[in-house]
mmCIF file with all atom_site columns, C-alpha atoms in Angstrom:
data_model
loop_
_atom_site.group_PDB
_atom_site.id
_atom_site.type_symbol
_atom_site.label_atom_id
_atom_site.label_alt_id
_atom_site.label_comp_id
_atom_site.label_asym_id
_atom_site.label_entity_id
_atom_site.label_seq_id
_atom_site.pdbx_PDB_ins_code
_atom_site.Cartn_x
_atom_site.Cartn_y
_atom_site.Cartn_z
_atom_site.occupancy
_atom_site.B_iso_or_equiv
_atom_site.pdbx_formal_charge
_atom_site.auth_seq_id
_atom_site.auth_comp_id
_atom_site.auth_asym_id
_atom_site.auth_atom_id
_atom_site.pdbx_PDB_model_num
ATOM 1   C CA . MET M 1 1   ? -0.003  0.146   -0.379 1.00 34.00 ? 1   MET M CA 1
ATOM 2   C CA . ARG M 1 2   ? 1.606   3.232   -0.964 1.00 35.00 ? 2   ARG M CA 1
ATOM 3   C CA . CYS M 1 3   ? 0.548   7.215   -0.537 1.00 32.00 ? 3   CYS M CA 1
ATOM 4   C CA . ALA M 1 4   ? 0.161   10.457  -2.227 1.00 31.00 ? 4   ALA M CA 1
ATOM 5   C CA . SER M 1 5   ? 1.264   13.861  -0.349 1.00 34.00 ? 5   SER M CA 1
ATOM 6   C CA . VAL M 1 6   ? -0.710  15.012  2.531  1.00 35.00 ? 6   VAL M CA 1
ATOM 7   C CA . ALA M 1 7   ? -2.649  18.338  3.481  1.00 36.00 ? 7   ALA M CA 1
ATOM 8   C CA . GLY M 1 8   ? 0.611   20.225  5.212  1.00 40.00 ? 8   GLY M CA 1
ATOM 9   C CA . SER M 1 9   ? -1.480  21.484  8.445  1.00 38.00 ? 9   SER M CA 1
ATOM 10  C CA . ASP M 1 10  ? -0.380  20.337  12.123 1.00 40.00 ? 10  ASP M CA 1
ATOM 11  C CA . GLU M 1 11  ? -3.751  18.215  12.427 1.00 37.00 ? 11  GLU M CA 1
ATOM 12  C CA . ASP M 1 12  ? -2.961  16.598  9.160  1.00 36.00 ? 12  ASP M CA 1
ATOM 13  C CA . ARG M 1 13  ? 0.449   15.013  9.980  1.00 40.00 ? 13  ARG M CA 1
ATOM 14  C CA . ARG M 1 14  ? -0.630  13.928  13.412 1.00 38.00 ? 14  ARG M CA 1
ATOM 15  C CA . ALA M 1 15  ? -3.709  12.141  12.056 1.00 36.00 ? 15  ALA M CA 1
ATOM 16  C CA . VAL M 1 16  ? -0.584  10.203  9.697  1.00 46.00 ? 16  VAL M CA 1
ATOM 17  C CA . ALA M 1 17  ? 2.089   9.699   12.573 1.00 76.00 ? 17  ALA M CA 1
ATOM 18  C CA . GLU M 1 18  ? 0.335   7.122   14.046 1.00 84.00 ? 18  GLU M CA 1
ATOM 19  C CA . TYR M 1 19  ? -3.210  5.114   12.655 1.00 90.00 ? 19  TYR M CA 1
ATOM 20  C CA . TRP M 1 20  ? -4.906  1.578   13.086 1.00 91.00 ? 20  TRP M CA 1
ATOM 21  C CA . ASN M 1 21  ? -5.859  -0.443  9.801  1.00 90.00 ? 21  ASN M CA 1
ATOM 22  C CA . HIS M 1 22  ? -6.092  -4.074  8.995  1.00 90.00 ? 22  HIS M CA 1
ATOM 23  C CA . ASN M 1 23  ? -2.348  -3.936  8.664  1.00 92.00 ? 23  ASN M CA 1
ATOM 24  C CA . THR M 1 24  ? -1.489  -2.329  11.523 1.00 93.00 ? 24  THR M CA 1
ATOM 25  C CA . ALA M 1 25  ? -3.138  -4.626  13.573 1.00 93.00 ? 25  ALA M CA 1
ATOM 26  C CA . TYR M 1 26  ? -0.415  -7.106  13.077 1.00 95.00 ? 26  TYR M CA 1
ATOM 27  C CA . HIS M 1 27  ? 2.478   -4.694  13.948 1.00 96.00 ? 27  HIS M CA 1
ATOM 28  C CA . SER M 1 28  ? 2.476   -5.722  17.303 1.00 95.00 ? 28  SER M CA 1
ATOM 29  C CA . GLU M 1 29  ? 3.611   -9.729  16.545 1.00 96.00 ? 29  GLU M CA 1
ATOM 30  C CA . LEU M 1 30  ? 5.777   -8.521  14.009 1.00 97.00 ? 30  LEU M CA 1
ATOM 31  C CA . LEU M 1 31  ? 7.698   -6.403  16.700 1.00 97.00 ? 31  LEU M CA 1
ATOM 32  C CA . GLU M 1 32  ? 7.965   -9.649  18.586 1.00 96.00 ? 32  GLU M CA 1
ATOM 33  C CA . ALA M 1 33  ? 9.863   -11.459 15.899 1.00 97.00 ? 33  ALA M CA 1
ATOM 34  C CA . VAL M 1 34  ? 12.951  -9.293  15.954 1.00 97.00 ? 34  VAL M CA 1
ATOM 35  C CA . PRO M 1 35  ? 15.500  -11.751 16.874 1.00 96.00 ? 35  PRO M CA 1
ATOM 36  C CA . HIS M 1 36  ? 17.777  -9.431  19.475 1.00 96.00 ? 36  HIS M CA 1
ATOM 37  C CA . ARG M 1 37  ? 18.747  -5.726  19.174 1.00 95.00 ? 37  ARG M CA 1
ATOM 38  C CA . ALA M 1 38  ? 21.458  -6.317  16.915 1.00 96.00 ? 38  ALA M CA 1
ATOM 39  C CA . SER M 1 39  ? 19.235  -7.265  14.267 1.00 97.00 ? 39  SER M CA 1
ATOM 40  C CA . ARG M 1 40  ? 19.495  -6.096  10.891 1.00 97.00 ? 40  ARG M CA 1
ATOM 41  C CA . ILE M 1 41  ? 15.791  -5.641  9.412  1.00 98.00 ? 41  ILE M CA 1
ATOM 42  C CA . LEU M 1 42  ? 14.162  -4.943  5.935  1.00 98.00 ? 42  LEU M CA 1
ATOM 43  C CA . ASP M 1 43  ? 10.921  -4.285  5.470  1.00 98.00 ? 43  ASP M CA 1
ATOM 44  C CA . VAL M 1 44  ? 9.545   -5.077  2.180  1.00 97.00 ? 44  VAL M CA 1
ATOM 45  C CA . GLY M 1 45  ? 6.962   -2.484  0.788  1.00 94.00 ? 45  GLY M CA 1
ATOM 46  C CA . CYS M 1 46  ? 7.512   -0.100  3.816  1.00 94.00 ? 46  CYS M CA 1
ATOM 47  C CA . GLY M 1 47  ? 5.092   2.386   2.528  1.00 92.00 ? 47  GLY M CA 1
ATOM 48  C CA . ASP M 1 48  ? 5.050   5.512   5.176  1.00 92.00 ? 48  ASP M CA 1
ATOM 49  C CA . GLY M 1 49  ? 7.663   4.126   7.368  1.00 94.00 ? 49  GLY M CA 1
ATOM 50  C CA . LEU M 1 50  ? 5.345   3.256   10.226 1.00 95.00 ? 50  LEU M CA 1
ATOM 51  C CA . LEU M 1 51  ? 6.357   -0.197  11.012 1.00 96.00 ? 51  LEU M CA 1
ATOM 52  C CA . LEU M 1 52  ? 9.873   0.694   9.780  1.00 96.00 ? 52  LEU M CA 1
ATOM 53  C CA . GLN M 1 53  ? 9.529   3.629   12.589 1.00 95.00 ? 53  GLN M CA 1
ATOM 54  C CA . LYS M 1 54  ? 8.672   1.038   15.336 1.00 95.00 ? 54  LYS M CA 1
ATOM 55  C CA . PHE M 1 55  ? 11.299  -1.604  14.554 1.00 97.00 ? 55  PHE M CA 1
ATOM 56  C CA . ALA M 1 56  ? 13.896  1.705   14.998 1.00 95.00 ? 56  ALA M CA 1
ATOM 57  C CA . THR M 1 57  ? 13.331  1.250   18.529 1.00 94.00 ? 57  THR M CA 1
ATOM 58  C CA . LYS M 1 58  ? 14.230  -2.268  18.684 1.00 95.00 ? 58  LYS M CA 1
ATOM 59  C CA . ALA M 1 59  ? 16.770  -3.092  16.437 1.00 96.00 ? 59  ALA M CA 1
ATOM 60  C CA . ALA M 1 60  ? 20.411  -1.966  15.546 1.00 95.00 ? 60  ALA M CA 1
ATOM 61  C CA . SER M 1 61  ? 19.966  -1.475  11.570 1.00 96.00 ? 61  SER M CA 1
ATOM 62  C CA . VAL M 1 62  ? 16.544  -0.913  9.978  1.00 97.00 ? 62  VAL M CA 1
ATOM 63  C CA . THR M 1 63  ? 15.884  -0.752  5.934  1.00 97.00 ? 63  THR M CA 1
ATOM 64  C CA . GLY M 1 64  ? 12.962  -0.565  4.282  1.00 97.00 ? 64  GLY M CA 1
ATOM 65  C CA . ILE M 1 65  ? 12.184  -0.457  0.131  1.00 97.00 ? 65  ILE M CA 1
ATOM 66  C CA . ASP M 1 66  ? 9.474   0.620   -1.509 1.00 96.00 ? 66  ASP M CA 1
ATOM 67  C CA . PRO M 1 67  ? 8.991   1.426   -5.476 1.00 93.00 ? 67  PRO M CA 1
ATOM 68  C CA . ASP M 1 68  ? 6.624   4.314   -4.953 1.00 91.00 ? 68  ASP M CA 1
ATOM 69  C CA . PRO M 1 69  ? 8.150   7.753   -4.848 1.00 90.00 ? 69  PRO M CA 1
ATOM 70  C CA . SER M 1 70  ? 5.523   9.628   -2.402 1.00 89.00 ? 70  SER M CA 1
ATOM 71  C CA . ALA M 1 71  ? 5.993   6.695   -0.038 1.00 90.00 ? 71  ALA M CA 1
ATOM 72  C CA . VAL M 1 72  ? 9.090   6.908   0.157  1.00 93.00 ? 72  VAL M CA 1
ATOM 73  C CA . ALA M 1 73  ? 9.451   10.477  0.829  1.00 91.00 ? 73  ALA M CA 1
ATOM 74  C CA . ARG M 1 74  ? 6.996   10.249  3.399  1.00 91.00 ? 74  ARG M CA 1
ATOM 75  C CA . ALA M 1 75  ? 8.999   7.338   4.903  1.00 93.00 ? 75  ALA M CA 1
ATOM 76  C CA . ARG M 1 76  ? 12.139  9.338   4.896  1.00 95.00 ? 76  ARG M CA 1
ATOM 77  C CA . ALA M 1 77  ? 10.269  11.816  6.290  1.00 93.00 ? 77  ALA M CA 1
ATOM 78  C CA . ARG M 1 78  ? 9.173   9.700   9.143  1.00 94.00 ? 78  ARG M CA 1
ATOM 79  C CA . VAL M 1 79  ? 13.063  8.129   9.949  1.00 94.00 ? 79  VAL M CA 1
ATOM 80  C CA . SER M 1 80  ? 14.897  11.153  9.524  1.00 92.00 ? 80  SER M CA 1
ATOM 81  C CA . ASP M 1 81  ? 16.241  11.513  12.914 1.00 91.00 ? 81  ASP M CA 1
ATOM 82  C CA . THR M 1 82  ? 16.885  7.754   13.220 1.00 92.00 ? 82  THR M CA 1
ATOM 83  C CA . PRO M 1 83  ? 20.258  7.521   11.455 1.00 91.00 ? 83  PRO M CA 1
ATOM 84  C CA . HIS M 1 84  ? 19.837  3.545   12.121 1.00 95.00 ? 84  HIS M CA 1
ATOM 85  C CA . ALA M 1 85  ? 16.912  3.513   9.451  1.00 96.00 ? 85  ALA M CA 1
ATOM 86  C CA . HIS M 1 86  ? 17.733  3.606   5.464  1.00 96.00 ? 86  HIS M CA 1
ATOM 87  C CA . ILE M 1 87  ? 15.265  4.085   2.753  1.00 97.00 ? 87  ILE M CA 1
ATOM 88  C CA . ILE M 1 88  ? 15.327  2.555   -0.695 1.00 97.00 ? 88  ILE M CA 1
ATOM 89  C CA . ALA M 1 89  ? 13.552  3.368   -3.492 1.00 96.00 ? 89  ALA M CA 1
ATOM 90  C CA . GLY M 1 90  ? 13.071  0.489   -5.757 1.00 95.00 ? 90  GLY M CA 1
ATOM 91  C CA . ASP M 1 91  ? 11.832  -3.089  -6.346 1.00 96.00 ? 91  ASP M CA 1
ATOM 92  C CA . VAL M 1 92  ? 12.767  -5.301  -3.572 1.00 97.00 ? 92  VAL M CA 1
ATOM 93  C CA . LEU M 1 93  ? 13.351  -8.176  -6.864 1.00 96.00 ? 93  LEU M CA 1
ATOM 94  C CA . THR M 1 94  ? 16.122  -5.771  -8.695 1.00 95.00 ? 94  THR M CA 1
ATOM 95  C CA . ALA M 1 95  ? 17.409  -3.178  -6.121 1.00 96.00 ? 95  ALA M CA 1
ATOM 96  C CA . PRO M 1 96  ? 21.397  -3.404  -6.559 1.00 95.00 ? 96  PRO M CA 1
ATOM 97  C CA . GLU M 1 97  ? 21.490  -1.440  -2.966 1.00 95.00 ? 97  GLU M CA 1
ATOM 98  C CA . LEU M 1 98  ? 20.487  -5.016  -1.724 1.00 96.00 ? 98  LEU M CA 1
ATOM 99  C CA . ASP M 1 99  ? 23.142  -7.089  -3.366 1.00 91.00 ? 99  ASP M CA 1
ATOM 100 C CA . GLY M 1 100 ? 25.560  -8.959  -1.129 1.00 92.00 ? 100 GLY M CA 1
ATOM 101 C CA . ARG M 1 101 ? 22.978  -8.150  1.909  1.00 95.00 ? 101 ARG M CA 1
ATOM 102 C CA . HIS M 1 102 ? 21.729  -10.572 4.695  1.00 97.00 ? 102 HIS M CA 1
ATOM 103 C CA . PHE M 1 103 ? 19.082  -9.662  7.055  1.00 98.00 ? 103 PHE M CA 1
ATOM 104 C CA . ASP M 1 104 ? 18.177  -11.332 10.738 1.00 98.00 ? 104 ASP M CA 1
ATOM 105 C CA . LEU M 1 105 ? 14.414  -10.448 10.085 1.00 98.00 ? 105 LEU M CA 1
ATOM 106 C CA . ILE M 1 106 ? 12.475  -9.371  6.493  1.00 98.00 ? 106 ILE M CA 1
ATOM 107 C CA . THR M 1 107 ? 8.861   -8.064  6.940  1.00 98.00 ? 107 THR M CA 1
ATOM 108 C CA . CYS M 1 108 ? 6.374   -7.895  4.069  1.00 97.00 ? 108 CYS M CA 1
ATOM 109 C CA . VAL M 1 109 ? 2.814   -6.533  5.030  1.00 96.00 ? 109 VAL M CA 1
ATOM 110 C CA . ALA M 1 110 ? 0.358   -6.468  2.535  1.00 94.00 ? 110 ALA M CA 1
ATOM 111 C CA . THR M 1 111 ? 3.317   -6.067  -0.395 1.00 95.00 ? 111 THR M CA 1
ATOM 112 C CA . LEU M 1 112 ? 3.579   -10.116 -1.657 1.00 96.00 ? 112 LEU M CA 1
ATOM 113 C CA . HIS M 1 113 ? 0.797   -10.467 -3.812 1.00 94.00 ? 113 HIS M CA 1
ATOM 114 C CA . HIS M 1 114 ? 1.900   -7.120  -5.702 1.00 93.00 ? 114 HIS M CA 1
ATOM 115 C CA . MET M 1 115 ? 4.866   -9.639  -6.783 1.00 95.00 ? 115 MET M CA 1
ATOM 116 C CA . PRO M 1 116 ? 5.109   -12.439 -8.935 1.00 95.00 ? 116 PRO M CA 1
ATOM 117 C CA . LEU M 1 117 ? 5.038   -15.158 -5.888 1.00 96.00 ? 117 LEU M CA 1
ATOM 118 C CA . VAL M 1 118 ? 7.648   -17.679 -6.895 1.00 97.00 ? 118 VAL M CA 1
ATOM 119 C CA . THR M 1 119 ? 9.891   -15.059 -7.972 1.00 97.00 ? 119 THR M CA 1
ATOM 120 C CA . ALA M 1 120 ? 9.505   -12.721 -4.963 1.00 97.00 ? 120 ALA M CA 1
ATOM 121 C CA . LEU M 1 121 ? 9.766   -15.731 -2.283 1.00 97.00 ? 121 LEU M CA 1
ATOM 122 C CA . GLU M 1 122 ? 13.066  -16.728 -3.723 1.00 97.00 ? 122 GLU M CA 1
ATOM 123 C CA . ARG M 1 123 ? 14.147  -13.072 -3.371 1.00 97.00 ? 123 ARG M CA 1
ATOM 124 C CA . LEU M 1 124 ? 13.236  -13.322 -0.008 1.00 97.00 ? 124 LEU M CA 1
ATOM 125 C CA . ARG M 1 125 ? 15.008  -16.377 1.072  1.00 97.00 ? 125 ARG M CA 1
ATOM 126 C CA . GLU M 1 126 ? 18.034  -15.384 -0.644 1.00 96.00 ? 126 GLU M CA 1
ATOM 127 C CA . LEU M 1 127 ? 18.473  -12.151 1.151  1.00 97.00 ? 127 LEU M CA 1
ATOM 128 C CA . LEU M 1 128 ? 17.457  -13.896 5.087  1.00 97.00 ? 128 LEU M CA 1
ATOM 129 C CA . THR M 1 129 ? 20.901  -14.717 6.721  1.00 97.00 ? 129 THR M CA 1
ATOM 130 C CA . PRO M 1 130 ? 21.093  -18.346 8.027  1.00 96.00 ? 130 PRO M CA 1
ATOM 131 C CA . GLY M 1 131 ? 18.662  -18.309 10.572 1.00 96.00 ? 131 GLY M CA 1
ATOM 132 C CA . GLY M 1 132 ? 16.803  -15.674 9.448  1.00 97.00 ? 132 GLY M CA 1
ATOM 133 C CA . ARG M 1 133 ? 12.853  -14.955 10.057 1.00 98.00 ? 133 ARG M CA 1
ATOM 134 C CA . LEU M 1 134 ? 10.495  -14.005 7.574  1.00 98.00 ? 134 LEU M CA 1
ATOM 135 C CA . ARG M 1 135 ? 6.869   -12.601 8.504  1.00 98.00 ? 135 ARG M CA 1
ATOM 136 C CA . ILE M 1 136 ? 4.845   -12.313 5.808  1.00 98.00 ? 136 ILE M CA 1
ATOM 137 C CA . VAL M 1 137 ? 1.302   -10.440 6.242  1.00 97.00 ? 137 VAL M CA 1
ATOM 138 C CA . GLY M 1 138 ? -0.400  -11.242 3.210  1.00 95.00 ? 138 GLY M CA 1
ATOM 139 C CA . LEU M 1 139 ? -3.483  -11.313 1.213  1.00 96.00 ? 139 LEU M CA 1
ATOM 140 C CA . SER M 1 140 ? -4.966  -13.692 -0.877 1.00 94.00 ? 140 SER M CA 1
ATOM 141 C CA . ALA M 1 141 ? -7.873  -14.418 -3.668 1.00 93.00 ? 141 ALA M CA 1
ATOM 142 C CA . ASN M 1 142 ? -11.480 -16.196 -2.525 1.00 91.00 ? 142 ASN M CA 1
ATOM 143 C CA . LYS M 1 143 ? -11.312 -19.007 -5.221 1.00 91.00 ? 143 LYS M CA 1
ATOM 144 C CA . THR M 1 144 ? -13.032 -22.048 -3.347 1.00 91.00 ? 144 THR M CA 1
ATOM 145 C CA . VAL M 1 145 ? -16.123 -22.607 -1.579 1.00 91.00 ? 145 VAL M CA 1
ATOM 146 C CA . SER M 1 146 ? -14.564 -22.553 1.571  1.00 89.00 ? 146 SER M CA 1
ATOM 147 C CA . ASP M 1 147 ? -12.563 -19.414 0.835  1.00 87.00 ? 147 ASP M CA 1
ATOM 148 C CA . TRP M 1 148 ? -15.936 -17.330 0.184  1.00 91.00 ? 148 TRP M CA 1
ATOM 149 C CA . ILE M 1 149 ? -17.710 -18.897 3.082  1.00 92.00 ? 149 ILE M CA 1
ATOM 150 C CA . VAL M 1 150 ? -15.066 -17.863 5.788  1.00 89.00 ? 150 VAL M CA 1
ATOM 151 C CA . SER M 1 151 ? -14.590 -14.455 4.191  1.00 88.00 ? 151 SER M CA 1
ATOM 152 C CA . GLY M 1 152 ? -18.660 -13.802 4.119  1.00 90.00 ? 152 GLY M CA 1
ATOM 153 C CA . ALA M 1 153 ? -18.767 -15.037 7.777  1.00 91.00 ? 153 ALA M CA 1
ATOM 154 C CA . LEU M 1 154 ? -16.246 -12.268 8.566  1.00 87.00 ? 154 LEU M CA 1
ATOM 155 C CA . VAL M 1 155 ? -17.463 -9.478  7.212  1.00 89.00 ? 155 VAL M CA 1
ATOM 156 C CA . LEU M 1 156 ? -19.778 -8.058  9.800  1.00 90.00 ? 156 LEU M CA 1
ATOM 157 C CA . PRO M 1 157 ? -17.349 -8.781  12.921 1.00 87.00 ? 157 PRO M CA 1
ATOM 158 C CA . ILE M 1 158 ? -14.635 -6.889  10.512 1.00 86.00 ? 158 ILE M CA 1
ATOM 159 C CA . ARG M 1 159 ? -16.467 -4.156  10.130 1.00 86.00 ? 159 ARG M CA 1
ATOM 160 C CA . MET M 1 160 ? -17.008 -3.707  13.451 1.00 88.00 ? 160 MET M CA 1
ATOM 161 C CA . MET M 1 161 ? -13.805 -3.640  14.354 1.00 84.00 ? 161 MET M CA 1
ATOM 162 C CA . SER M 1 162 ? -13.222 -1.330  12.089 1.00 83.00 ? 162 SER M CA 1
ATOM 163 C CA . ARG M 1 163 ? -15.352 1.344   13.036 1.00 86.00 ? 163 ARG M CA 1
ATOM 164 C CA . ILE M 1 164 ? -14.652 0.588   16.698 1.00 86.00 ? 164 ILE M CA 1
ATOM 165 C CA . ARG M 1 165 ? -10.994 0.931   16.247 1.00 79.00 ? 165 ARG M CA 1
ATOM 166 C CA . ARG M 1 166 ? -11.419 4.139   13.800 1.00 83.00 ? 166 ARG M CA 1
ATOM 167 C CA . GLU M 1 167 ? -9.789  2.494   10.631 1.00 79.00 ? 167 GLU M CA 1
ATOM 168 C CA . ALA M 1 168 ? -7.466  4.594   9.001  1.00 79.00 ? 168 ALA M CA 1
ATOM 169 C CA . GLY M 1 169 ? -4.396  5.186   7.088  1.00 68.00 ? 169 GLY M CA 1
ATOM 170 C CA . TYR M 1 170 ? -2.470  7.808   5.335  1.00 61.00 ? 170 TYR M CA 1
ATOM 171 C CA . PRO M 1 171 ? -4.185  9.235   2.020  1.00 60.00 ? 171 PRO M CA 1
ATOM 172 C CA . GLU M 1 172 ? -4.559  7.337   -1.354 1.00 59.00 ? 172 GLU M CA 1
ATOM 173 C CA . MET M 1 173 ? -3.267  4.349   -0.329 1.00 61.00 ? 173 MET M CA 1
ATOM 174 C CA . VAL M 1 174 ? -3.331  2.677   -3.467 1.00 63.00 ? 174 VAL M CA 1
ATOM 175 C CA . THR M 1 175 ? -4.416  -1.333  -3.473 1.00 68.00 ? 175 THR M CA 1
ATOM 176 C CA . GLU M 1 176 ? -4.456  -4.201  -5.455 1.00 77.00 ? 176 GLU M CA 1
ATOM 177 C CA . GLN M 1 177 ? -6.107  -7.487  -5.632 1.00 85.00 ? 177 GLN M CA 1
ATOM 178 C CA . PRO M 1 178 ? -4.218  -10.476 -5.081 1.00 87.00 ? 178 PRO M CA 1
ATOM 179 C CA . CYS M 1 179 ? -4.445  -13.184 -7.819 1.00 89.00 ? 179 CYS M CA 1
ATOM 180 C CA . GLU M 1 180 ? -3.573  -17.022 -5.776 1.00 93.00 ? 180 GLU M CA 1
ATOM 181 C CA . SER M 1 181 ? -5.633  -18.407 -3.283 1.00 94.00 ? 181 SER M CA 1
ATOM 182 C CA . LEU M 1 182 ? -4.482  -19.351 0.287  1.00 96.00 ? 182 LEU M CA 1
ATOM 183 C CA . ALA M 1 183 ? -4.247  -23.212 -0.759 1.00 95.00 ? 183 ALA M CA 1
ATOM 184 C CA . GLU M 1 184 ? -1.870  -21.904 -4.090 1.00 96.00 ? 184 GLU M CA 1
ATOM 185 C CA . ILE M 1 185 ? 0.020   -19.876 -1.598 1.00 96.00 ? 185 ILE M CA 1
ATOM 186 C CA . ARG M 1 186 ? 0.429   -22.257 1.123  1.00 96.00 ? 186 ARG M CA 1
ATOM 187 C CA . ASP M 1 187 ? 1.410   -25.071 -1.898 1.00 96.00 ? 187 ASP M CA 1
ATOM 188 C CA . VAL M 1 188 ? 3.916   -22.746 -3.526 1.00 97.00 ? 188 VAL M CA 1
ATOM 189 C CA . ALA M 1 189 ? 5.505   -21.895 0.051  1.00 97.00 ? 189 ALA M CA 1
ATOM 190 C CA . GLY M 1 190 ? 5.636   -25.361 1.332  1.00 95.00 ? 190 GLY M CA 1
ATOM 191 C CA . SER M 1 191 ? 7.937   -26.237 -1.700 1.00 95.00 ? 191 SER M CA 1
ATOM 192 C CA . MET M 1 192 ? 10.367  -23.163 -0.989 1.00 96.00 ? 192 MET M CA 1
ATOM 193 C CA . LEU M 1 193 ? 10.296  -22.504 2.339  1.00 97.00 ? 193 LEU M CA 1
ATOM 194 C CA . PRO M 1 194 ? 10.442  -26.041 3.646  1.00 95.00 ? 194 PRO M CA 1
ATOM 195 C CA . GLY M 1 195 ? 8.849   -25.915 7.725  1.00 95.00 ? 195 GLY M CA 1
ATOM 196 C CA . ASN M 1 196 ? 6.758   -22.760 7.711  1.00 97.00 ? 196 ASN M CA 1
ATOM 197 C CA . ARG M 1 197 ? 4.007   -22.014 9.230  1.00 97.00 ? 197 ARG M CA 1
ATOM 198 C CA . ILE M 1 198 ? 1.255   -20.304 7.498  1.00 97.00 ? 198 ILE M CA 1
ATOM 199 C CA . ARG M 1 199 ? -2.257  -19.463 8.638  1.00 96.00 ? 199 ARG M CA 1
ATOM 200 C CA . ARG M 1 200 ? -5.610  -18.112 7.869  1.00 94.00 ? 200 ARG M CA 1
ATOM 201 C CA . ARG M 1 201 ? -6.201  -14.844 9.833  1.00 93.00 ? 201 ARG M CA 1
ATOM 202 C CA . PHE M 1 202 ? -8.808  -11.887 10.903 1.00 93.00 ? 202 PHE M CA 1
ATOM 203 C CA . TYR M 1 203 ? -8.638  -9.135  8.464  1.00 90.00 ? 203 TYR M CA 1
ATOM 204 C CA . TYR M 1 204 ? -8.941  -10.596 5.364  1.00 91.00 ? 204 TYR M CA 1
ATOM 205 C CA . ARG M 1 205 ? -5.068  -12.001 6.204  1.00 95.00 ? 205 ARG M CA 1
ATOM 206 C CA . TYR M 1 206 ? -3.232  -14.581 6.608  1.00 96.00 ? 206 TYR M CA 1
ATOM 207 C CA . THR M 1 207 ? 0.021   -14.573 8.209  1.00 97.00 ? 207 THR M CA 1
ATOM 208 C CA . LEU M 1 208 ? 3.365   -17.031 6.978  1.00 98.00 ? 208 LEU M CA 1
ATOM 209 C CA . ASN M 1 209 ? 6.404   -17.276 9.351  1.00 98.00 ? 209 ASN M CA 1
ATOM 210 C CA . TRP M 1 210 ? 9.513   -18.992 8.611  1.00 98.00 ? 210 TRP M CA 1
ATOM 211 C CA . SER M 1 211 ? 13.182  -19.054 9.712  1.00 97.00 ? 211 SER M CA 1
ATOM 212 C CA . LYS M 1 212 ? 15.668  -20.147 7.370  1.00 96.00 ? 212 LYS M CA 1
ATOM 213 C CA . PRO M 1 213 ? 17.923  -22.943 8.168  1.00 94.00 ? 213 PRO M CA 1
ATOM 214 C CA . LEU M 1 214 ? 21.241  -22.504 9.734  1.00 90.00 ? 214 LEU M CA 1
ATOM 215 C CA . SER M 1 215 ? 22.589  -24.640 6.704  1.00 75.00 ? 215 SER M CA 1
ATOM 216 C CA . THR M 1 216 ? 21.501  -26.421 3.518  1.00 59.00 ? 216 THR M CA 1
ATOM 217 C CA . PRO M 1 217 ? 21.331  -30.054 3.963  1.00 54.00 ? 217 PRO M CA 1
ATOM 218 C CA . MET M 1 218 ? 23.578  -32.424 2.234  1.00 45.00 ? 218 MET M CA 1
ATOM 219 C CA . ARG M 1 219 ? 22.230  -34.190 -0.825 1.00 44.00 ? 219 ARG M CA 1
#
C-alpha cells in the first residue's frame, strides 16, 4: 500500500503519524519477531515507514524499500531523525542496493501479492541470513467455496472492529487485488520454504512465518 502527499496542517500530520488499520493490527506480532537488539531488519513495501519507525526502537539497523516515490518521501521524513534507518526507492526484486546484503528479519505486509509469488519468495529467501526470520502478512484471493464462506462470515465482525478502532491510514493508499488463493500460496510456500507456518487470520489476512535453516542439508 502506498500514498500520495498529505495536507500540510499540524492536524493532518498528527493524524497520519500513528493510525490503525487491517495491516497495522499485526505490527505487534512483527515487533515480537525481532531476534535481538543487533538485528538487521528489512521491511519490504514499507509504505510511509510506520512499521520501520517502530522497528528502529528494537534493532540496530532497519531498512525499508518501496517502489513508490511519494511513499519513499514520506518514509524518509518519518525516520529522518533515526540514523540507523535507511529507505531505498526501488523494487526488492532488482534493487542493486540489496545485492550482497542479508537480514536477520524480513517483513512483508500486504505487499507479496504485488509481486510474482515464486520470484518474490526466492528473493526474500536469498536475502535472509542463515537462521533469519521471514514474516509475511498477506492477502489471498477467494477461489474455493470455503474461501467465500469464511470471507463472508467475517464481513460483519471486521466492519464492526474497523469502526470501533477507527480504521485509517495515510491518504490515497494504492491497493491491488491478490491473484493466488491461500491454498495456492500454501502449496508454493510448502515447496520453497520447508517448515513454514501459514495460517488464515482475521481482517482478510494470512500470516506466513518461516526461519531459514542454519545450513543447507547435504544431498
